[in-house]
Amino acid sequence: MTQNAYLSGVAFIDEKIVPISEAKISVLDWGLLHSDATYDVVHVYDGAFFRLDDHIKRFESGMARLQMNINYNANQLKDILIRCVRLSGLHHAYVEMVCTRGVPKPGSRDPRDCVNQFFAFAVPFSWIANERQRAEGLKLHISDVQRIDPAAVDPTIKNYHWMDLTRGLFAAYERDQDTAVLVDGKGNVVEGPGFNIFALVKGKLVTPAKGILMGITRRTTIDLAHEKGIEVAERELTVQELRNAQEIFITSTAGGIMPVTQVDGMFVGDGAIGPTTQTMIDAYWKAHSDPRYSTPAY
Ligand code: PLP
């Protein structure tokens, strides 16, 4: 195999490292047929993983709560992810680890009969917000699509139940907006396709506390804000508060902290990226060279 075959990405599947184009799962896997899976995404920036241990911990917690088991411990998982990144040669990468329920015994509908499957891959980094959106701010639609009820699907287990999020995205595109945040049916916003949300309300950052994935970028943002002396409240964030916010940004492994400068066609503040948002974006990227958070891939 030449190095070129690995340039578009590298996967680990069925205990082997292969070019991404050769990584395939069974059509009978319940990960595909029932969205019965959990996953995590960690990024590599300038050749180093950001908060790798935290992503692996969240992945292991998701598997345990879904009663899934794989043959790899945290150190072995780390080693597999590092091998994928190194072979790809990528210095900015999007690295995903996945556990699916797997395929049951022929004729069985019992999840206990499935052999859980693990695979992982490293591909070039991809952003939620493109370059223009990062420079000018995203146009956000507050969707009336309700996020799946957390009593039904636990959003703290990172999952592929994205039908509501994808509906929100199409509703945003129909309105010429870039992305959408979903609601909880009780007048609050919760999260969007691949991101958590923060709003500056009366000089304090507010971020929803319930009905969301506990994002690792969200956690980083809260910790860095405290270091900067910026107050953060983790509580309900109403649709009305978001519409009237002084500043808004979204957070995700797929792009870090990204500004929002319009909500449903109305400017947020004066329509420029606000000073608190810019402080947080700068602090986030600076944190990548902090040894507390960084694991070199090379
Ligand atoms: N919320 C949802 C639904 C997500 O899928 C994601 C990430 O993919 C996030 C929030 C942000 O989480 P993190 O900061 O850990 O990437």
GROMACS .gro file of C-alpha atoms and ligand atoms in nm:
model
  314
    1MET     CA    1   0.000   0.000   0.000
    2THR     CA    2   0.147   0.339  -0.093
    3GLN     CA    3   0.129   0.636   0.145
    4ASN     CA    4  -0.101   0.803  -0.117
    5ALA     CA    5  -0.381   0.558  -0.046
    6TYR     CA    6  -0.399   0.700   0.306
    7LEU     CA    7  -0.405   1.070   0.218
    8SER     CA    8  -0.786   1.101   0.224
    9GLY     CA    9  -0.797   0.936   0.561
   10VAL     CA   10  -0.723   0.622   0.756
   11ALA     CA   11  -0.957   0.384   0.938
   12PHE     CA   12  -0.920   0.112   1.196
   13ILE     CA   13  -1.185  -0.155   1.145
   14ASP     CA   14  -1.200  -0.532   1.210
   15GLU     CA   15  -0.869  -0.493   1.394
   16LYS     CA   16  -0.693  -0.367   1.082
   17ILE     CA   17  -0.572  -0.028   0.961
   18VAL     CA   18  -0.700   0.048   0.609
   19PRO     CA   19  -0.740   0.347   0.375
   20ILE     CA   20  -1.070   0.522   0.456
   21SER     CA   21  -1.220   0.416   0.121
   22GLU     CA   22  -1.186   0.050   0.225
   23ALA     CA   23  -1.358   0.081   0.565
   24LYS     CA   24  -1.700  -0.088   0.543
   25ILE     CA   25  -1.961  -0.214   0.792
   26SER     CA   26  -2.227  -0.484   0.746
   27VAL     CA   27  -2.572  -0.376   0.620
   28LEU     CA   28  -2.710  -0.591   0.905
   29ASP     CA   29  -2.533  -0.391   1.179
   30TRP     CA   30  -2.788  -0.236   1.418
   31GLY     CA   31  -2.573   0.075   1.427
   32LEU     CA   32  -2.706   0.132   1.076
   33LEU     CA   33  -3.050  -0.033   1.100
   34HIS     CA   34  -3.151   0.105   1.444
   35SER     CA   35  -2.911   0.399   1.504
   36ASP     CA   36  -2.793   0.177   1.789
   37ALA     CA   37  -2.450   0.324   1.832
   38THR     CA   38  -2.242   0.572   2.023
   39TYR     CA   39  -1.944   0.770   1.905
   40ASP     CA   40  -1.709   1.052   1.983
   41VAL     CA   41  -1.512   1.302   1.778
   42VAL     CA   42  -1.182   1.453   1.881
   43HIS     CA   43  -0.975   1.690   1.671
   44VAL     CA   44  -0.609   1.716   1.592
   45TYR     CA   45  -0.476   2.070   1.550
   46ASP     CA   46  -0.115   2.140   1.454
   47GLY     CA   47  -0.027   1.775   1.504
   48ALA     CA   48  -0.175   1.736   1.854
   49PHE     CA   49  -0.503   1.598   1.988
   50PHE     CA   50  -0.713   1.839   2.196
   51ARG     CA   51  -0.858   1.693   2.521
   52LEU     CA   52  -0.813   1.335   2.398
   53ASP     CA   53  -0.857   1.179   2.744
   54ASP     CA   54  -1.190   1.361   2.794
   55HIS     CA   55  -1.324   1.240   2.458
   56ILE     CA   56  -1.222   0.881   2.534
   57LYS     CA   57  -1.384   0.905   2.880
   58ARG     CA   58  -1.713   1.030   2.731
   59PHE     CA   59  -1.701   0.751   2.469
   60GLU     CA   60  -1.642   0.484   2.734
   61SER     CA   61  -1.923   0.624   2.950
   62GLY     CA   62  -2.163   0.615   2.651
   63MET     CA   63  -2.073   0.251   2.575
   64ALA     CA   64  -2.119   0.149   2.939
   65ARG     CA   65  -2.462   0.314   2.959
   66LEU     CA   66  -2.571   0.142   2.635
   67GLN     CA   67  -2.441  -0.193   2.766
   68MET     CA   68  -2.182  -0.219   2.493
   69ASN     CA   69  -1.838  -0.375   2.531
   70ILE     CA   70  -1.529  -0.365   2.317
   71ASN     CA   71  -1.191  -0.530   2.356
   72TYR     CA   72  -0.991  -0.209   2.394
   73ASN     CA   73  -0.911  -0.008   2.706
   74ALA     CA   74  -0.848   0.368   2.708
   75ASN     CA   75  -0.474   0.331   2.638
   76GLN     CA   76  -0.536   0.095   2.348
   77LEU     CA   77  -0.799   0.332   2.205
   78LYS     CA   78  -0.552   0.618   2.227
   79ASP     CA   79  -0.291   0.409   2.051
   80ILE     CA   80  -0.534   0.319   1.768
   81LEU     CA   81  -0.631   0.685   1.714
   82ILE     CA   82  -0.268   0.795   1.712
   83ARG     CA   83  -0.182   0.525   1.457
   84CYS     CA   84  -0.466   0.640   1.228
   85VAL     CA   85  -0.354   1.003   1.244
   86ARG     CA   86   0.016   0.925   1.194
   87LEU     CA   87  -0.046   0.707   0.892
   88SER     CA   88  -0.269   0.974   0.735
   89GLY     CA   89   0.006   1.233   0.783
   90LEU     CA   90  -0.267   1.486   0.869
   91HIS     CA   91  -0.180   1.773   1.105
   92HIS     CA   92  -0.537   1.904   1.119
   93ALA     CA   93  -0.771   1.607   1.149
   94TYR     CA   94  -1.124   1.506   1.246
   95VAL     CA   95  -1.094   1.181   1.437
   96GLU     CA   96  -1.401   0.972   1.510
   97MET     CA   97  -1.438   0.658   1.725
   98VAL     CA   98  -1.758   0.455   1.693
   99CYS     CA   99  -1.915   0.159   1.870
  100THR     CA  100  -2.218  -0.004   1.706
  101ARG     CA  101  -2.448  -0.270   1.852
  102GLY     CA  102  -2.332  -0.503   1.572
  103VAL     CA  103  -2.506  -0.795   1.400
  104PRO     CA  104  -2.728  -1.035   1.598
  105LYS     CA  105  -2.725  -1.415   1.555
  106PRO     CA  106  -2.934  -1.514   1.248
  107GLY     CA  107  -3.305  -1.494   1.342
  108SER     CA  108  -3.244  -1.317   1.675
  109ARG     CA  109  -3.390  -0.979   1.769
  110ASP     CA  110  -3.214  -0.974   2.107
  111PRO     CA  111  -2.951  -0.698   2.145
  112ARG     CA  112  -2.762  -0.924   2.386
  113ASP     CA  113  -2.691  -1.154   2.089
  114CYS     CA  114  -2.503  -0.882   1.901
  115VAL     CA  115  -2.126  -0.863   1.890
  116ASN     CA  116  -2.049  -0.494   1.941
  117GLN     CA  117  -1.828  -0.347   1.671
  118PHE     CA  118  -1.559  -0.083   1.712
  119PHE     CA  119  -1.411   0.129   1.437
  120ALA     CA  120  -1.230   0.462   1.420
  121PHE     CA  121  -1.105   0.694   1.152
  122ALA     CA  122  -0.899   1.008   1.091
  123VAL     CA  123  -0.996   1.233   0.799
  124PRO     CA  124  -0.912   1.596   0.708
  125PHE     CA  125  -1.062   1.842   0.959
  126SER     CA  126  -1.407   1.972   0.871
  127TRP     CA  127  -1.569   2.287   1.011
  128ILE     CA  128  -1.933   2.358   1.098
  129ALA     CA  129  -1.875   2.717   0.983
  130ASN     CA  130  -1.690   2.793   0.658
  131GLU     CA  131  -1.425   3.066   0.633
  132ARG     CA  132  -1.675   3.344   0.551
  133GLN     CA  133  -1.906   3.238   0.832
  134ARG     CA  134  -1.617   3.236   1.078
  135ALA     CA  135  -1.508   3.584   0.965
  136GLU     CA  136  -1.855   3.743   0.950
  137GLY     CA  137  -2.058   3.526   1.187
  138LEU     CA  138  -2.321   3.263   1.122
  139LYS     CA  139  -2.684   3.333   1.036
  140LEU     CA  140  -2.883   3.126   1.285
  141HIS     CA  141  -3.242   3.011   1.255
  142ILE     CA  142  -3.435   2.935   1.576
  143SER     CA  143  -3.621   2.631   1.457
  144ASP     CA  144  -3.961   2.528   1.587
  145VAL     CA  145  -3.843   2.168   1.547
  146GLN     CA  146  -3.827   2.017   1.894
  147ARG     CA  147  -3.510   1.831   1.995
  148ILE     CA  148  -3.585   1.468   2.076
  149ASP     CA  149  -3.705   1.444   2.437
  150PRO     CA  150  -3.414   1.365   2.670
  151ALA     CA  151  -3.643   1.130   2.861
  152ALA     CA  152  -3.659   0.919   2.542
  153VAL     CA  153  -3.306   0.945   2.405
  154ASP     CA  154  -3.038   1.053   2.652
  155PRO     CA  155  -2.854   1.338   2.474
  156THR     CA  156  -2.557   1.301   2.710
  157ILE     CA  157  -2.475   0.975   2.529
  158LYS     CA  158  -2.335   1.099   2.197
  159ASN     CA  159  -2.564   0.943   1.939
  160TYR     CA  160  -2.678   0.934   1.577
  161HIS     CA  161  -3.044   1.031   1.638
  162TRP     CA  162  -3.014   1.326   1.402
  163MET     CA  163  -3.353   1.332   1.228
  164ASP     CA  164  -3.464   1.639   1.428
  165LEU     CA  165  -3.129   1.814   1.377
  166THR     CA  166  -3.136   1.749   1.002
  167ARG     CA  167  -3.496   1.878   0.982
  168GLY     CA  168  -3.374   2.192   1.159
  169LEU     CA  169  -3.096   2.234   0.904
  170PHE     CA  170  -3.334   2.208   0.606
  171ALA     CA  171  -3.570   2.458   0.774
  172ALA     CA  172  -3.271   2.695   0.811
  173TYR     CA  173  -3.166   2.657   0.445
  174GLU     CA  174  -3.524   2.730   0.329
  175ARG     CA  175  -3.495   3.063   0.514
  176ASP     CA  176  -3.149   3.138   0.373
  177GLN     CA  177  -2.989   3.084   0.715
  178ASP     CA  178  -2.667   2.889   0.778
  179THR     CA  179  -2.774   2.662   1.062
  180ALA     CA  180  -3.041   2.608   1.325
  181VAL     CA  181  -3.082   2.572   1.699
  182LEU     CA  182  -3.362   2.345   1.820
  183VAL     CA  183  -3.607   2.400   2.107
  184ASP     CA  184  -3.736   2.191   2.396
  185GLY     CA  185  -4.108   2.260   2.348
  186LYS     CA  186  -4.114   2.472   2.668
  187GLY     CA  187  -3.986   2.799   2.525
  188ASN     CA  188  -3.613   2.725   2.556
  189VAL     CA  189  -3.341   2.660   2.301
  190VAL     CA  190  -3.121   2.354   2.354
  191GLU     CA  191  -2.862   2.266   2.088
  192GLY     CA  192  -2.805   2.242   1.713
  193PRO     CA  193  -2.658   2.000   1.458
  194GLY     CA  194  -2.323   1.928   1.617
  195PHE     CA  195  -2.302   2.224   1.855
  196ASN     CA  196  -2.391   2.378   2.192
  197ILE     CA  197  -2.492   2.743   2.219
  198PHE     CA  198  -2.394   3.041   2.439
  199ALA     CA  199  -2.556   3.384   2.462
  200LEU     CA  200  -2.434   3.698   2.635
  201VAL     CA  201  -2.734   3.814   2.839
  202LYS     CA  202  -2.700   4.123   3.063
  203GLY     CA  203  -2.321   4.088   3.054
  204LYS     CA  204  -2.315   3.718   3.155
  205LEU     CA  205  -2.272   3.411   2.937
  206VAL     CA  206  -2.569   3.176   2.951
  207THR     CA  207  -2.570   2.823   2.812
  208PRO     CA  208  -2.845   2.560   2.834
  209ALA     CA  209  -2.792   2.301   3.107
  210LYS     CA  210  -3.045   2.032   3.008
  211GLY     CA  211  -3.151   1.844   2.697
  212ILE     CA  212  -2.803   1.865   2.548
  213LEU     CA  213  -2.482   1.675   2.488
  214MET     CA  214  -2.233   1.791   2.750
  215GLY     CA  215  -1.998   1.921   2.484
  216ILE     CA  216  -1.627   1.917   2.556
  217THR     CA  217  -1.590   2.252   2.375
  218ARG     CA  218  -1.875   2.381   2.596
  219ARG     CA  219  -1.679   2.268   2.904
  220THR     CA  220  -1.359   2.427   2.770
  221THR     CA  221  -1.548   2.752   2.705
  222ILE     CA  222  -1.687   2.760   3.060
  223ASP     CA  223  -1.344   2.691   3.213
  224LEU     CA  224  -1.169   2.952   2.997
  225ALA     CA  225  -1.442   3.210   3.068
  226HIS     CA  226  -1.391   3.161   3.442
  227GLU     CA  227  -1.015   3.207   3.393
  228LYS     CA  228  -1.093   3.537   3.215
  229GLY     CA  229  -1.330   3.649   3.494
  230ILE     CA  230  -1.639   3.617   3.271
  231GLU     CA  231  -1.944   3.485   3.455
  232VAL     CA  232  -2.124   3.182   3.308
  233ALA     CA  233  -2.469   3.055   3.405
  234GLU     CA  234  -2.566   2.699   3.309
  235ARG     CA  235  -2.945   2.720   3.303
  236GLU     CA  236  -3.246   2.737   3.071
  237LEU     CA  237  -3.195   2.983   2.782
  238THR     CA  238  -3.528   3.109   2.648
  239VAL     CA  239  -3.600   3.177   2.281
  240GLN     CA  240  -3.674   3.537   2.378
  241GLU     CA  241  -3.339   3.578   2.557
  242LEU     CA  242  -3.159   3.440   2.253
  243ARG     CA  243  -3.341   3.680   2.019
  244ASN     CA  244  -3.241   3.975   2.243
  245ALA     CA  245  -2.888   3.857   2.330
  246GLN     CA  246  -2.593   4.099   2.317
  247GLU     CA  247  -2.372   3.829   2.162
  248ILE     CA  248  -2.413   3.465   2.056
  249PHE     CA  249  -2.168   3.190   1.969
  250ILE     CA  250  -2.181   2.816   1.916
  251THR     CA  251  -1.928   2.556   2.032
  252SER     CA  252  -1.818   2.227   1.879
  253THR     CA  253  -1.516   2.006   1.827
  254ALA     CA  254  -1.586   2.072   1.457
  255GLY     CA  255  -1.466   2.432   1.469
  256GLY     CA  256  -1.429   2.538   1.832
  257ILE     CA  257  -1.606   2.863   1.921
  258MET     CA  258  -1.790   3.014   1.622
  259PRO     CA  259  -1.968   3.351   1.617
  260VAL     CA  260  -2.337   3.407   1.536
  261THR     CA  261  -2.415   3.759   1.414
  262GLN     CA  262  -2.772   3.718   1.286
  263VAL     CA  263  -3.080   3.541   1.422
  264ASP     CA  264  -3.361   3.490   1.171
  265GLY     CA  265  -3.246   3.789   0.966
  266MET     CA  266  -3.201   4.028   1.264
  267PHE     CA  267  -2.856   4.145   1.373
  268VAL     CA  268  -2.723   4.027   1.708
  269GLY     CA  269  -2.608   4.353   1.877
  270ASP     CA  270  -2.464   4.572   1.601
  271GLY     CA  271  -2.412   4.274   1.371
  272ALA     CA  272  -2.035   4.252   1.425
  273ILE     CA  273  -1.853   3.980   1.620
  274GLY     CA  274  -1.872   4.098   1.983
  275PRO     CA  275  -1.574   4.149   2.217
  276THR     CA  276  -1.665   3.864   2.456
  277THR     CA  277  -1.702   3.623   2.163
  278GLN     CA  278  -1.365   3.732   2.021
  279THR     CA  279  -1.198   3.695   2.364
  280MET     CA  280  -1.335   3.342   2.391
  281ILE     CA  281  -1.231   3.245   2.034
  282ASP     CA  282  -0.875   3.368   2.100
  283ALA     CA  283  -0.859   3.190   2.437
  284TYR     CA  284  -0.987   2.866   2.281
  285TRP     CA  285  -0.718   2.850   2.012
  286LYS     CA  286  -0.448   2.957   2.259
  287ALA     CA  287  -0.551   2.667   2.488
  288HIS     CA  288  -0.436   2.427   2.214
  289SER     CA  289  -0.074   2.480   2.318
  290ASP     CA  290  -0.160   2.422   2.687
  291PRO     CA  291  -0.008   2.086   2.794
  292ARG     CA  292  -0.316   2.025   3.017
  293TYR     CA  293  -0.523   1.974   2.704
  294SER     CA  294  -0.276   1.858   2.439
  295THR     CA  295  -0.156   1.509   2.334
  296PRO     CA  296   0.099   1.510   2.050
  297ALA     CA  297   0.010   1.276   1.763
  298TYR     CA  298   0.361   1.273   1.618
  299PLP     N1  299  -2.440   1.876   2.061
  299PLP     C1  300  -2.447   1.779   1.967
  299PLP     C2  301  -2.581   1.722   1.932
  299PLP     C3  302  -2.332   1.734   1.903
  299PLP     O1  303  -2.339   1.636   1.811
  299PLP     C4  304  -2.206   1.793   1.937
  299PLP     C5  305  -2.083   1.749   1.871
  299PLP     O2  306  -2.082   1.678   1.775
  299PLP     C6  307  -2.203   1.894   2.032
  299PLP     C7  308  -2.321   1.931   2.094
  299PLP     C8  309  -2.071   1.960   2.071
  299PLP     O3  310  -1.992   1.872   2.147
  299PLP     P1  311  -1.834   1.880   2.148
  299PLP     O4  312  -1.799   2.018   2.192
  299PLP     O5  313  -1.791   1.777   2.248
  299PLP     O6  314  -1.786   1.852   2.010
   0.00000   0.00000   0.00000
